[in-house]
Amino acid sequence: MAESDPKPSHFIKETIISDLAAGKNGGRVHTRFPPEPNGYLHVGHAKSIALNFGLAAEFNGLCNLRFDDTNPAKEETEYVDSIIEDVRWLGGDFGDRLFYASDYFQQLYDWAVELIKTGKAYVCDLNAEQLRETRGTLTEPGKESPGRTRSIEENLDLFARMKNGEFPDGSRTLRAGIDMASANLNMRDPVMYRILRAEHHRTGNQWCIYPMYDWAHGQCDSIEGITHSICTLEFEDHRPLYDWYIRELGIHAPQQIEFDRLNLTYTVMSKRKLLQLVQQGLVKGWDDPRMPTLSGMRRRGYTPEGLLAFARGLGVSKTNGITELSRLEYHIREDLNKRALRVMGVLRPLKLVIDNYPEDLVEEMEAVNNPEDSSAGTRKVPFSRVLYIEQDDFREVPPKGYFRLYPGNEVRLRYGYLVRCTGVVKDPATGEVTEVHCTYDPATRGGDAPDGRRVKSTMHWVSAAHAVDAEVRLYDTLFTLESLGDVPEGRDFTEFLNPKSLETIAAAKLEPALGNTAPSARYQFERLGYFCADKESAPGRPVFNRTVALRDTWAKIEKRG
Ligand code: ATP
Ligand code: MG
């Protein structure tokens, strides 16, 4: 039963609790996550994974991973592999319960034959266009197919010949004989099988008829003994059909419960659209760190824990809405704050020369690895006469309220000394500041003045002679439009791609220890955000992705001084 909190927090949990109380399903809870392998998983799937695996764990149940691979034309092994990796990454524990709808093709075929024998299914000779034309509309009933009056014997014969490859693709279908006048269009003699000569990623060319998703899904759930078949709202209208099939076959009846899809601001959440971005080369692949895919988020540095905290915090409802991207970033930041080691890196370097610091001296300054976690310890960072600071941290003429470095002002170099700006060197041609000069107070080693005098700013730095160069990639939202559901008629969503979604800094300067970072190592670059080493990093030449910025850094640091 539920571990700590006995009060149900949403309607799906409530349903499960009352089913358990009523002794339904012999006290079992068995869910499944059923992706179609036609693309990489996205953050919307994380919501479904968190829900299905989370409920199973909470109620001592099981959750299967099942590929709904009924559409050979769009499905590939690459997608299967990536989905397994992503589900595991999010901690989805499916044990040895990895299944495929294609495992059940024979059973589904046999059940279709059973429905023909009970007069509930028939072979229809209409082609796709004719099917559409006779389907009717929301206000008009559809027309019955001539195939509906065939004898059972003839249907059995034709269906077997469909399977044996005697008819061309698309020339016939097997349909359920339900009700062409039903108010629910899904019940108007839905197609169960189509003829399609396509190689399937698992069954090869064994089949030339394939079950429709609607004919396969409920029966697959039933075969696996699923108790609660949790899916998104668009399947609500399909539920009567799923229930009809299960009833006619007289097999175990899973209970379908629908919840709202996750939508996020400034991004798309559809494998079809994400595929379009990949195929048109508008992003650098499925795992481009700007993509809302789990592989993109992983590469960008998002943690599974942060994503799960986000997904769980969403709850479930019966209406689709849109969630702020900032809410996701909040959870990622919260998680990284606890675990990421702090380091110093300068994105846009400006030379700072300490005129009174000995030429040859290098001091090893002690720096705290994570103020949130004392067990992370400290490290040594080299300090010398010539440093790099951020261009932003110096102004020749400070605007009002600017407390960082400007001529005459004193600031703290984190873990270093207090320094006072004495002047600048400029490029005579352009007038651009090329060096800032300062003096340091040797009595302030570590950053505190013995006389208690205070400075208003603490700045990060790296020693110029020791720094390693790194490529750093900064990201903005993938789209400029807040709600991609609002793309105006006649325009394509790709027109709203953000041209500034990626900014590459070719030569940022980092602490020397970051020169040989393992890909996917995560750090907080002090005052700049959380960063993750990219898979394109090479020894001595790291590449970092900014995972997420530190929203309120300035406020915190300047108060501390
Ligand atoms: P897409 O439109 O992106 O292809 P889908 O619903 O076709 O999504 P499936 O592979 O069929 O993708 O999805 C597997 C499971 O994940 C389904 O149960 C589906 O309902 C759920 N799911 C998909 N997208 C979302 C989303 N945005 N929010 C919550 N659950 C989702
Ligand atoms: Mg789908």
Coordinates of C-alpha atoms and ligand atoms in Angstrom, one line a residue:
M1 CA 0.0 0.0 0.0
A2 CA 0.9 3.7 -0.1
E3 CA 4.0 4.3 1.9
S4 CA 3.8 7.4 4.0
D5 CA 1.0 9.7 2.8
P6 CA -2.3 7.8 3.0
K7 CA -4.2 10.7 1.4
P8 CA -4.5 10.4 -2.4
S9 CA -3.0 13.4 -4.1
H10 CA -4.7 12.9 -7.5
F11 CA -7.5 11.0 -9.2
I12 CA -5.4 8.2 -10.6
K13 CA -4.0 7.4 -7.2
E14 CA -7.4 7.6 -5.8
T15 CA -8.8 5.1 -8.3
I16 CA -6.0 2.7 -7.5
I17 CA -6.5 3.0 -3.8
S18 CA -10.2 2.4 -4.1
D19 CA -9.6 -0.5 -6.5
L20 CA -7.3 -2.1 -3.9
A21 CA -9.8 -1.5 -1.2
A22 CA -12.4 -3.3 -3.3
G23 CA -10.1 -6.2 -3.9
K24 CA -10.1 -5.6 -7.6
N25 CA -7.5 -7.5 -9.7
G26 CA -6.6 -9.6 -6.7
G27 CA -4.9 -6.7 -5.1
R28 CA -2.4 -6.3 -8.0
V29 CA -1.3 -3.0 -9.5
H30 CA 0.3 -3.4 -12.9
T31 CA 1.0 -0.5 -15.2
R32 CA 3.0 -0.1 -18.4
F33 CA 4.8 2.6 -20.4
P34 CA 3.9 2.0 -24.1
P35 CA 5.9 4.2 -26.5
E36 CA 5.7 3.8 -30.2
P37 CA 9.3 3.5 -31.5
N38 CA 9.0 6.2 -34.1
G39 CA 11.3 8.8 -32.5
Y40 CA 13.2 9.7 -29.3
L41 CA 11.4 10.3 -26.0
H42 CA 10.8 13.8 -24.9
V43 CA 10.1 15.4 -21.6
G44 CA 6.4 14.8 -22.0
H45 CA 7.2 11.1 -21.9
A46 CA 9.0 11.7 -18.6
K47 CA 5.7 12.7 -17.1
S48 CA 4.2 9.4 -18.3
I49 CA 7.3 7.4 -17.1
A50 CA 7.2 9.1 -13.7
L51 CA 3.5 8.3 -13.3
N52 CA 3.5 4.7 -14.5
F53 CA 6.7 3.5 -12.8
G54 CA 6.0 5.8 -9.8
L55 CA 2.5 4.3 -9.2
A56 CA 3.8 0.8 -9.6
A57 CA 6.6 1.4 -7.1
E58 CA 4.3 3.2 -4.6
F59 CA 1.7 0.3 -4.6
N60 CA 4.2 -2.6 -4.7
G61 CA 3.2 -3.3 -8.3
L62 CA 5.0 -3.7 -11.6
C63 CA 5.4 -1.6 -14.6
N64 CA 6.2 -3.0 -18.1
L65 CA 8.0 -1.3 -20.9
R66 CA 6.1 -2.2 -24.1
F67 CA 6.8 -0.9 -27.6
D68 CA 3.7 -0.3 -29.5
D69 CA 5.3 -1.3 -32.8
T70 CA 2.3 -1.7 -35.1
N71 CA 3.4 0.7 -37.7
P72 CA 6.5 -0.7 -39.5
A73 CA 6.7 2.2 -41.9
K74 CA 7.8 4.7 -39.2
E75 CA 9.6 2.5 -36.7
E76 CA 13.3 1.8 -36.3
T77 CA 15.6 -0.1 -34.0
E78 CA 17.6 3.1 -33.3
Y79 CA 14.5 4.4 -31.6
V80 CA 13.9 1.3 -29.6
D81 CA 17.5 1.4 -28.3
S82 CA 17.3 5.1 -27.4
I83 CA 14.0 4.6 -25.6
I84 CA 15.3 1.8 -23.5
E85 CA 18.3 3.9 -22.6
D86 CA 16.1 6.9 -21.7
V87 CA 13.7 4.9 -19.6
R88 CA 16.6 3.3 -17.7
W89 CA 18.2 6.7 -17.2
L90 CA 15.0 7.9 -15.6
G91 CA 15.1 4.9 -13.3
G92 CA 12.2 3.1 -14.9
D93 CA 12.5 -0.4 -13.5
F94 CA 10.9 -2.8 -15.9
G95 CA 13.0 -5.8 -14.8
D96 CA 12.8 -8.4 -17.5
R97 CA 9.4 -7.1 -18.6
L98 CA 10.4 -5.6 -22.0
F99 CA 7.7 -6.4 -24.5
Y100 CA 6.7 -5.6 -28.0
A101 CA 3.2 -5.4 -29.5
S102 CA 4.8 -7.4 -32.4
D103 CA 5.3 -10.3 -29.9
Y104 CA 1.5 -10.7 -30.0
F105 CA 0.9 -10.4 -33.7
Q106 CA -0.1 -14.1 -33.9
Q107 CA -2.4 -13.9 -30.9
L108 CA -4.0 -10.7 -32.3
Y109 CA -4.5 -12.5 -35.6
D110 CA -6.1 -15.5 -33.8
W111 CA -8.4 -13.1 -31.9
A112 CA -9.4 -11.4 -35.2
V113 CA -10.4 -14.8 -36.6
E114 CA -12.4 -15.4 -33.4
L115 CA -14.3 -12.1 -34.0
I116 CA -15.0 -13.1 -37.6
K117 CA -16.4 -16.4 -36.4
T118 CA -18.8 -14.7 -34.0
G119 CA -19.9 -12.4 -36.8
K120 CA -18.2 -9.3 -35.3
A121 CA -15.6 -8.6 -37.9
Y122 CA -15.7 -8.6 -41.7
V123 CA -13.4 -8.1 -44.7
C124 CA -14.1 -4.8 -46.4
D125 CA -13.2 -4.1 -50.1
L126 CA -13.2 -0.3 -49.8
N127 CA -9.9 1.6 -50.3
A128 CA -8.7 4.3 -48.0
E129 CA -10.5 7.1 -49.8
Q130 CA -13.8 5.2 -49.9
L131 CA -13.4 4.4 -46.2
R132 CA -13.1 8.1 -45.5
E133 CA -16.1 9.0 -47.7
T134 CA -18.4 6.5 -46.1
R135 CA -17.4 7.3 -42.5
G136 CA -19.9 10.1 -42.1
T137 CA -19.4 13.2 -40.0
L138 CA -20.0 14.3 -36.5
T139 CA -23.6 15.1 -37.5
E140 CA -24.3 12.5 -40.1
P141 CA -24.1 8.7 -39.7
G142 CA -21.7 6.7 -41.9
K143 CA -22.7 4.2 -44.7
E144 CA -22.4 0.5 -44.2
S145 CA -19.8 -1.3 -46.2
P146 CA -21.0 -3.8 -48.8
G147 CA -18.6 -6.3 -47.1
R148 CA -20.7 -6.3 -43.9
T149 CA -23.2 -8.8 -45.4
R150 CA -20.6 -11.4 -46.3
S151 CA -20.8 -14.9 -44.8
I152 CA -18.5 -15.9 -42.0
E153 CA -17.0 -18.5 -44.3
E154 CA -16.2 -16.0 -47.0
N155 CA -14.7 -13.6 -44.4
L156 CA -12.5 -16.3 -43.0
D157 CA -11.3 -17.2 -46.4
L158 CA -10.6 -13.6 -47.5
F159 CA -8.9 -12.7 -44.2
A160 CA -6.6 -15.8 -44.6
R161 CA -5.8 -14.8 -48.1
M162 CA -5.1 -11.2 -47.0
K163 CA -2.5 -12.7 -44.6
N164 CA -1.1 -14.9 -47.3
G165 CA -0.3 -12.0 -49.5
E166 CA -2.9 -12.6 -52.2
F167 CA -4.1 -9.0 -52.4
P168 CA -2.3 -5.7 -53.1
D169 CA -1.5 -3.2 -50.4
G170 CA -4.5 -1.1 -49.3
S171 CA -7.0 -3.0 -51.3
R172 CA -8.8 -4.6 -48.4
T173 CA -9.2 -4.2 -44.6
L174 CA -10.6 -6.2 -41.8
R175 CA -13.1 -4.2 -39.9
A176 CA -15.1 -4.6 -36.7
G177 CA -18.8 -4.6 -37.3
I178 CA -20.0 -2.2 -34.6
D179 CA -22.3 0.7 -35.5
M180 CA -21.9 3.0 -38.5
A181 CA -24.4 5.4 -36.9
S182 CA -22.5 5.7 -33.5
A183 CA -22.0 9.2 -32.3
N184 CA -18.5 8.2 -31.5
L185 CA -16.6 8.0 -34.9
N186 CA -14.2 5.4 -33.4
M187 CA -17.1 3.0 -33.2
R188 CA -18.1 3.2 -36.9
D189 CA -16.7 -0.2 -38.0
P190 CA -13.1 0.7 -37.2
V191 CA -10.4 -0.9 -39.3
M192 CA -8.5 -3.7 -37.4
Y193 CA -6.1 -4.8 -40.1
R194 CA -4.6 -3.3 -43.2
I195 CA -2.5 -4.8 -46.0
L196 CA 1.0 -3.4 -46.0
R197 CA 4.1 -4.8 -47.4
A198 CA 6.7 -3.3 -45.2
E199 CA 9.6 -4.8 -43.4
H200 CA 9.1 -4.7 -39.6
H201 CA 12.0 -4.1 -37.3
R202 CA 11.3 -7.3 -35.5
T203 CA 9.1 -9.5 -37.6
G204 CA 10.8 -8.8 -40.9
N205 CA 8.7 -9.8 -43.8
Q206 CA 6.7 -12.4 -41.9
W207 CA 3.5 -10.3 -42.1
C208 CA 2.0 -8.3 -44.8
I209 CA -1.1 -7.4 -42.8
Y210 CA -0.6 -5.2 -39.7
P211 CA -2.9 -4.6 -36.8
M212 CA -4.2 -1.0 -36.3
Y213 CA -3.0 0.6 -33.1
D214 CA -6.6 0.6 -31.7
W215 CA -7.0 -3.1 -32.3
A216 CA -3.6 -3.9 -30.7
H217 CA -3.3 -1.6 -27.7
G218 CA -6.1 -2.8 -25.4
Q219 CA -5.4 -6.5 -26.2
C220 CA -1.7 -6.0 -25.5
D221 CA -2.6 -4.5 -22.1
S222 CA -4.9 -7.5 -21.5
I223 CA -2.3 -10.1 -22.4
E224 CA 0.2 -8.5 -20.0
G225 CA -2.4 -8.4 -17.2
I226 CA -2.3 -4.7 -17.0
T227 CA -4.6 -3.4 -14.3
H228 CA -4.5 0.3 -14.9
S229 CA -3.8 1.4 -18.4
I230 CA -2.8 5.1 -18.0
C231 CA -2.8 7.2 -21.2
T232 CA -3.2 10.7 -22.4
L233 CA -6.6 12.5 -22.9
E234 CA -6.8 12.1 -26.7
F235 CA -7.5 8.4 -26.1
E236 CA -10.6 9.1 -24.1
D237 CA -12.8 8.7 -27.2
H238 CA -11.1 5.4 -28.0
R239 CA -11.9 3.8 -24.7
P240 CA -15.4 2.6 -25.7
L241 CA -13.8 0.8 -28.6
Y242 CA -11.1 -0.8 -26.5
D243 CA -13.7 -1.9 -24.0
W244 CA -15.8 -3.3 -26.8
Y245 CA -13.0 -5.5 -28.2
I246 CA -12.1 -6.8 -24.7
R247 CA -15.8 -7.6 -24.0
E248 CA -16.3 -9.4 -27.3
L249 CA -13.2 -11.5 -26.7
G250 CA -14.1 -12.1 -23.1
I251 CA -10.5 -11.5 -21.9
H252 CA -9.0 -9.7 -18.9
A253 CA -10.2 -6.1 -18.8
P254 CA -7.6 -3.4 -18.0
Q255 CA -9.0 -0.1 -16.8
Q256 CA -8.0 2.8 -18.9
I257 CA -7.5 6.2 -17.2
E258 CA -6.7 9.3 -19.1
F259 CA -4.6 12.3 -17.9
D260 CA -3.4 15.6 -19.5
R261 CA -0.4 15.8 -21.8
L262 CA 2.5 17.9 -20.7
N263 CA 3.1 20.9 -22.9
L264 CA 5.9 23.3 -22.2
T265 CA 6.3 26.9 -23.2
Y266 CA 8.8 27.8 -26.0
T267 CA 9.1 24.2 -27.2
V268 CA 7.3 21.5 -29.2
M269 CA 6.3 18.1 -27.7
S270 CA 5.6 15.8 -30.6
K271 CA 7.9 13.2 -32.0
R272 CA 6.7 14.0 -35.5
K273 CA 7.7 17.7 -35.2
L274 CA 11.0 16.8 -33.5
L275 CA 11.8 14.5 -36.3
Q276 CA 11.2 17.3 -38.7
L277 CA 13.7 19.5 -36.9
V278 CA 16.3 16.6 -37.1
Q279 CA 15.6 15.7 -40.7
Q280 CA 15.7 19.3 -41.9
G281 CA 19.0 19.9 -40.1
L282 CA 17.5 22.7 -38.0
V283 CA 19.1 21.2 -34.9
K284 CA 22.2 19.0 -34.6
G285 CA 20.4 15.7 -34.0
W286 CA 17.9 14.2 -31.5
D287 CA 20.3 14.9 -28.7
D288 CA 21.0 18.5 -29.5
P289 CA 21.0 20.1 -26.0
R290 CA 18.3 22.5 -27.2
M291 CA 15.9 19.7 -27.9
P292 CA 13.1 18.8 -25.4
T293 CA 14.2 15.1 -25.8
L294 CA 15.5 13.2 -22.9
S295 CA 18.7 12.6 -24.8
G296 CA 19.1 16.3 -25.4
M297 CA 18.4 17.1 -21.8
R298 CA 20.8 14.5 -20.6
R299 CA 23.5 15.9 -22.9
R300 CA 22.7 19.4 -21.7
G301 CA 23.3 18.3 -18.1
Y302 CA 19.8 17.8 -16.8
T303 CA 19.7 15.2 -14.1
P304 CA 17.1 12.3 -13.9
E305 CA 16.4 13.4 -10.3
G306 CA 15.6 16.9 -11.4
L307 CA 13.4 15.8 -14.2
L308 CA 11.5 13.4 -12.0
A309 CA 11.0 16.0 -9.3
F310 CA 9.6 18.2 -12.1
A311 CA 7.4 15.5 -13.5
R312 CA 6.0 14.5 -10.1
G313 CA 5.3 18.0 -9.1
L314 CA 3.1 18.4 -12.2
G315 CA 0.3 16.2 -10.9
V316 CA -2.3 15.1 -13.3
S317 CA -5.5 16.6 -14.5
K318 CA -8.4 16.2 -17.0
T319 CA -7.6 19.3 -19.1
N320 CA -4.6 20.0 -21.2
G321 CA -2.6 23.1 -20.3
I322 CA 0.8 24.6 -20.8
T323 CA 3.6 24.5 -18.2
E324 CA 6.2 27.2 -17.9
L325 CA 9.7 26.2 -19.0
S326 CA 11.0 28.1 -15.9
R327 CA 9.3 25.5 -13.7
L328 CA 11.4 22.7 -15.2
E329 CA 14.5 24.9 -14.9
Y330 CA 13.7 25.5 -11.3
H331 CA 13.8 21.8 -10.5
I332 CA 17.0 21.2 -12.4
R333 CA 18.7 24.1 -10.6
E334 CA 17.5 22.8 -7.2
D335 CA 18.9 19.4 -7.9
L336 CA 22.2 20.6 -9.3
N337 CA 22.7 23.0 -6.4
K338 CA 22.9 20.0 -4.1
R339 CA 25.3 18.0 -6.2
A340 CA 27.4 20.1 -8.6
L341 CA 31.0 21.0 -7.6
R342 CA 31.7 24.7 -7.8
V343 CA 34.5 25.9 -10.1
M344 CA 35.6 29.2 -11.6
G345 CA 35.5 29.9 -15.3
V346 CA 35.6 33.1 -17.3
L347 CA 33.4 33.2 -20.4
R348 CA 34.4 36.5 -21.8
P349 CA 38.0 37.1 -20.6
L350 CA 39.6 40.4 -19.7
K351 CA 43.1 40.6 -18.4
L352 CA 43.6 41.8 -14.9
V353 CA 47.2 42.6 -13.9
I354 CA 48.1 43.0 -10.3
D355 CA 51.0 45.4 -10.4
N356 CA 52.3 44.8 -6.9
Y357 CA 52.1 41.0 -7.0
P358 CA 55.5 39.3 -7.4
E359 CA 56.2 38.3 -11.0
D360 CA 57.1 34.6 -10.3
L361 CA 54.8 33.9 -7.4
V362 CA 52.1 31.3 -7.8
E363 CA 49.9 30.7 -4.7
E364 CA 47.6 27.8 -4.3
M365 CA 44.3 29.2 -2.9
E366 CA 41.9 27.0 -1.1
A367 CA 38.5 26.9 -2.7
V368 CA 35.3 25.3 -1.4
N369 CA 33.9 22.6 -3.7
N370 CA 30.3 22.8 -2.6
P371 CA 29.0 25.1 0.1
E372 CA 25.8 22.9 0.2
D373 CA 27.8 19.8 0.9
S374 CA 30.7 19.9 3.3
S375 CA 31.8 16.4 2.4
A376 CA 32.7 17.7 -1.0
G377 CA 35.8 19.3 0.6
T378 CA 38.1 21.9 -0.9
R379 CA 40.6 22.2 -3.8
K380 CA 43.6 24.3 -4.7
V381 CA 43.3 27.0 -7.4
P382 CA 46.5 28.7 -8.6
F383 CA 46.6 32.5 -8.2
S384 CA 49.2 34.7 -10.0
R385 CA 50.0 38.2 -11.1
V386 CA 48.0 38.1 -14.3
L387 CA 44.4 36.8 -14.1
Y388 CA 41.3 36.8 -16.3
I389 CA 38.1 38.3 -15.1
E390 CA 34.8 38.7 -16.9
Q391 CA 34.5 41.7 -19.2
D392 CA 31.2 42.4 -17.6
D393 CA 32.9 42.8 -14.2
F394 CA 34.8 45.9 -15.2
R395 CA 33.5 49.3 -16.3
E396 CA 35.7 52.3 -16.9
V397 CA 32.7 54.5 -16.1
P398 CA 30.5 52.7 -13.7
P399 CA 26.8 53.1 -14.1
K400 CA 24.8 53.9 -10.9
G401 CA 24.6 51.0 -8.6
Y402 CA 27.6 49.2 -10.2
F403 CA 29.7 47.7 -7.5
R404 CA 32.2 45.6 -9.4
L405 CA 35.6 46.8 -10.7
Y406 CA 36.1 50.4 -11.9
P407 CA 39.0 52.8 -11.4
G408 CA 39.4 53.5 -7.7
N409 CA 37.0 50.7 -6.5
E410 CA 38.1 47.7 -4.4
V411 CA 36.5 44.3 -4.8
R412 CA 37.1 40.8 -3.6
L413 CA 38.6 38.1 -5.8
R414 CA 36.9 35.0 -4.5
Y415 CA 39.3 32.8 -2.5
G416 CA 42.0 35.4 -3.4
Y417 CA 42.6 38.9 -2.2
L418 CA 41.0 42.3 -2.1
V419 CA 42.2 44.3 -5.1
R420 CA 41.8 48.0 -6.0
C421 CA 41.6 49.1 -9.6
T422 CA 44.4 51.6 -10.6
G423 CA 43.9 52.1 -14.3
V424 CA 43.6 50.5 -17.7
V425 CA 45.6 49.9 -20.9
K426 CA 43.8 50.5 -24.1
D427 CA 44.3 49.5 -27.7
P428 CA 45.4 52.8 -29.2
A429 CA 43.6 52.0 -32.5
T430 CA 40.2 51.1 -31.2
G431 CA 40.2 52.5 -27.7
E432 CA 39.1 49.2 -26.4
V433 CA 40.3 48.3 -22.8
T434 CA 42.8 45.4 -23.2
E435 CA 44.1 45.2 -19.6
V436 CA 42.8 46.3 -16.3
H437 CA 45.5 47.1 -13.7
C438 CA 45.1 46.9 -9.9
T439 CA 47.0 46.5 -6.7
Y440 CA 46.3 43.9 -4.1
D441 CA 46.4 44.0 -0.3
P442 CA 48.6 41.1 0.9
A443 CA 46.9 41.2 4.3
T444 CA 43.6 40.0 2.8
R445 CA 44.6 36.5 1.7
G446 CA 41.5 34.4 1.4
G447 CA 39.4 37.4 0.8
D448 CA 38.9 39.0 4.2
A449 CA 40.4 42.3 5.4
P450 CA 41.8 42.1 9.0
D451 CA 40.6 45.7 9.6
G452 CA 37.1 44.6 8.8
R453 CA 36.7 46.9 5.8
R454 CA 34.0 45.8 3.4
V455 CA 33.6 45.5 -0.3
K456 CA 30.4 45.3 -2.2
S457 CA 31.4 42.7 -4.8
T458 CA 33.0 39.3 -5.0
M459 CA 34.3 38.3 -8.4
H460 CA 35.5 35.0 -10.0
W461 CA 38.8 34.8 -11.9
V462 CA 41.3 32.4 -13.3
S463 CA 45.1 32.6 -13.5
A464 CA 46.0 33.4 -17.1
A465 CA 49.1 31.3 -17.2
H466 CA 47.3 28.2 -15.8
A467 CA 43.8 28.5 -17.4
V468 CA 42.6 26.0 -20.0
D469 CA 40.7 27.1 -23.0
A470 CA 37.3 25.6 -23.4
E471 CA 34.5 25.9 -25.9
V472 CA 31.3 26.9 -24.1
R473 CA 27.8 26.7 -25.5
L474 CA 25.1 28.9 -24.1
Y475 CA 21.5 28.1 -24.9
D476 CA 18.3 30.1 -25.1
T477 CA 14.8 28.7 -25.8
L478 CA 14.5 26.7 -29.0
F479 CA 11.5 28.8 -30.1
T480 CA 10.5 32.5 -29.8
L481 CA 6.8 31.7 -29.6
E482 CA 5.6 31.0 -26.1
S483 CA 2.9 28.6 -27.0
L484 CA 3.6 26.5 -30.1
G485 CA -0.1 25.6 -30.2
D486 CA -0.6 29.2 -31.3
V487 CA 1.2 29.0 -34.7
P488 CA -1.0 31.1 -37.0
E489 CA -2.8 29.4 -39.9
G490 CA -0.7 28.9 -43.0
R491 CA 2.6 29.2 -41.1
D492 CA 5.0 26.5 -40.1
F493 CA 6.2 26.1 -36.6
T494 CA 9.8 26.1 -37.8
E495 CA 9.4 29.7 -38.7
F496 CA 9.4 30.4 -35.0
L497 CA 12.8 28.8 -34.2
N498 CA 14.9 31.2 -32.1
P499 CA 18.0 32.3 -34.2
K500 CA 19.7 33.0 -30.9
S501 CA 19.1 29.6 -29.3
L502 CA 22.8 28.7 -29.4
E503 CA 25.7 31.0 -28.7
T504 CA 29.2 29.5 -28.9
I505 CA 32.1 30.9 -27.0
A506 CA 35.2 29.6 -28.6
A507 CA 37.8 30.3 -25.9
A508 CA 36.5 30.6 -22.4
K509 CA 39.1 30.3 -19.7
L510 CA 38.7 27.7 -17.0
E511 CA 40.4 26.5 -13.9
P512 CA 43.2 24.1 -14.9
A513 CA 41.6 21.1 -13.3
L514 CA 38.8 21.2 -15.9
G515 CA 41.2 20.5 -18.8
N516 CA 40.5 16.7 -18.7
T517 CA 36.9 16.5 -17.7
A518 CA 35.0 13.3 -18.4
P519 CA 32.0 13.9 -20.7
S520 CA 28.8 14.5 -18.7
A521 CA 30.6 15.8 -15.6
R522 CA 28.6 18.6 -14.1
Y523 CA 29.8 21.8 -12.4
Q524 CA 28.6 25.1 -11.2
F525 CA 30.7 27.8 -12.8
E526 CA 30.4 30.3 -10.0
R527 CA 28.0 33.2 -10.8
L528 CA 27.4 31.8 -14.4
G529 CA 25.3 28.8 -14.0
Y530 CA 25.5 25.0 -14.2
F531 CA 27.5 23.5 -17.0
C532 CA 28.0 20.0 -18.2
A533 CA 30.9 18.6 -20.2
D534 CA 29.8 17.7 -23.7
K535 CA 30.5 14.4 -25.5
E536 CA 32.6 16.4 -28.0
S537 CA 35.1 17.2 -25.3
A538 CA 38.7 16.1 -26.0
P539 CA 41.6 15.8 -23.6
G540 CA 42.9 19.2 -22.9
R541 CA 40.1 20.8 -25.0
P542 CA 36.9 20.6 -23.0
V543 CA 33.5 21.6 -24.4
F544 CA 30.8 22.6 -22.0
N545 CA 27.1 23.1 -22.3
R546 CA 25.4 25.5 -20.1
T547 CA 22.6 23.5 -18.5
V548 CA 20.8 26.3 -16.8
A549 CA 21.8 29.8 -15.6
L550 CA 21.8 30.9 -12.0
R551 CA 18.8 33.2 -11.9
D552 CA 19.5 35.1 -8.7
T553 CA 23.3 35.1 -8.6
W554 CA 23.9 38.8 -8.5
A555 CA 21.5 39.4 -5.7
K556 CA 23.2 36.7 -3.5
I557 CA 26.8 37.6 -4.2
E558 CA 26.5 41.3 -3.9
K559 CA 24.7 41.1 -0.6
R560 CA 27.4 38.9 0.8
G561 CA 30.1 41.5 0.3
Ligands
ATP1 P1 4.1 12.1 -29.7 O1 2.9 12.8 -30.2 O2 5.2 12.9 -29.1 O3 4.6 11.1 -30.7 P2 2.8 10.0 -28.5 O4 1.7 10.1 -27.6 O5 2.4 9.6 -29.9 O6 3.6 11.3 -28.5 P3 3.8 7.5 -27.6 O7 5.1 6.9 -28.0 O8 2.6 6.9 -28.1 O9 3.9 9.0 -28.0 O10 3.8 7.7 -26.0 C1 4.1 6.8 -25.0 C2 3.3 7.2 -23.8 O11 3.7 8.5 -23.4 C3 1.8 7.2 -24.0 O12 1.2 6.6 -22.9 C4 1.5 8.7 -24.1 O13 0.2 8.9 -23.7 C5 2.6 9.3 -23.2 N1 2.9 10.7 -23.6 C6 3.3 11.1 -24.9 N2 3.4 12.4 -24.9 C7 3.1 12.9 -23.6 C8 3.1 14.2 -23.0 N3 3.3 15.3 -23.7 N4 2.7 14.2 -21.7 C9 2.4 13.1 -21.1 N5 2.4 11.9 -21.6 C10 2.8 11.8 -22.8
MG2 MG 1.9 8.2 -31.1

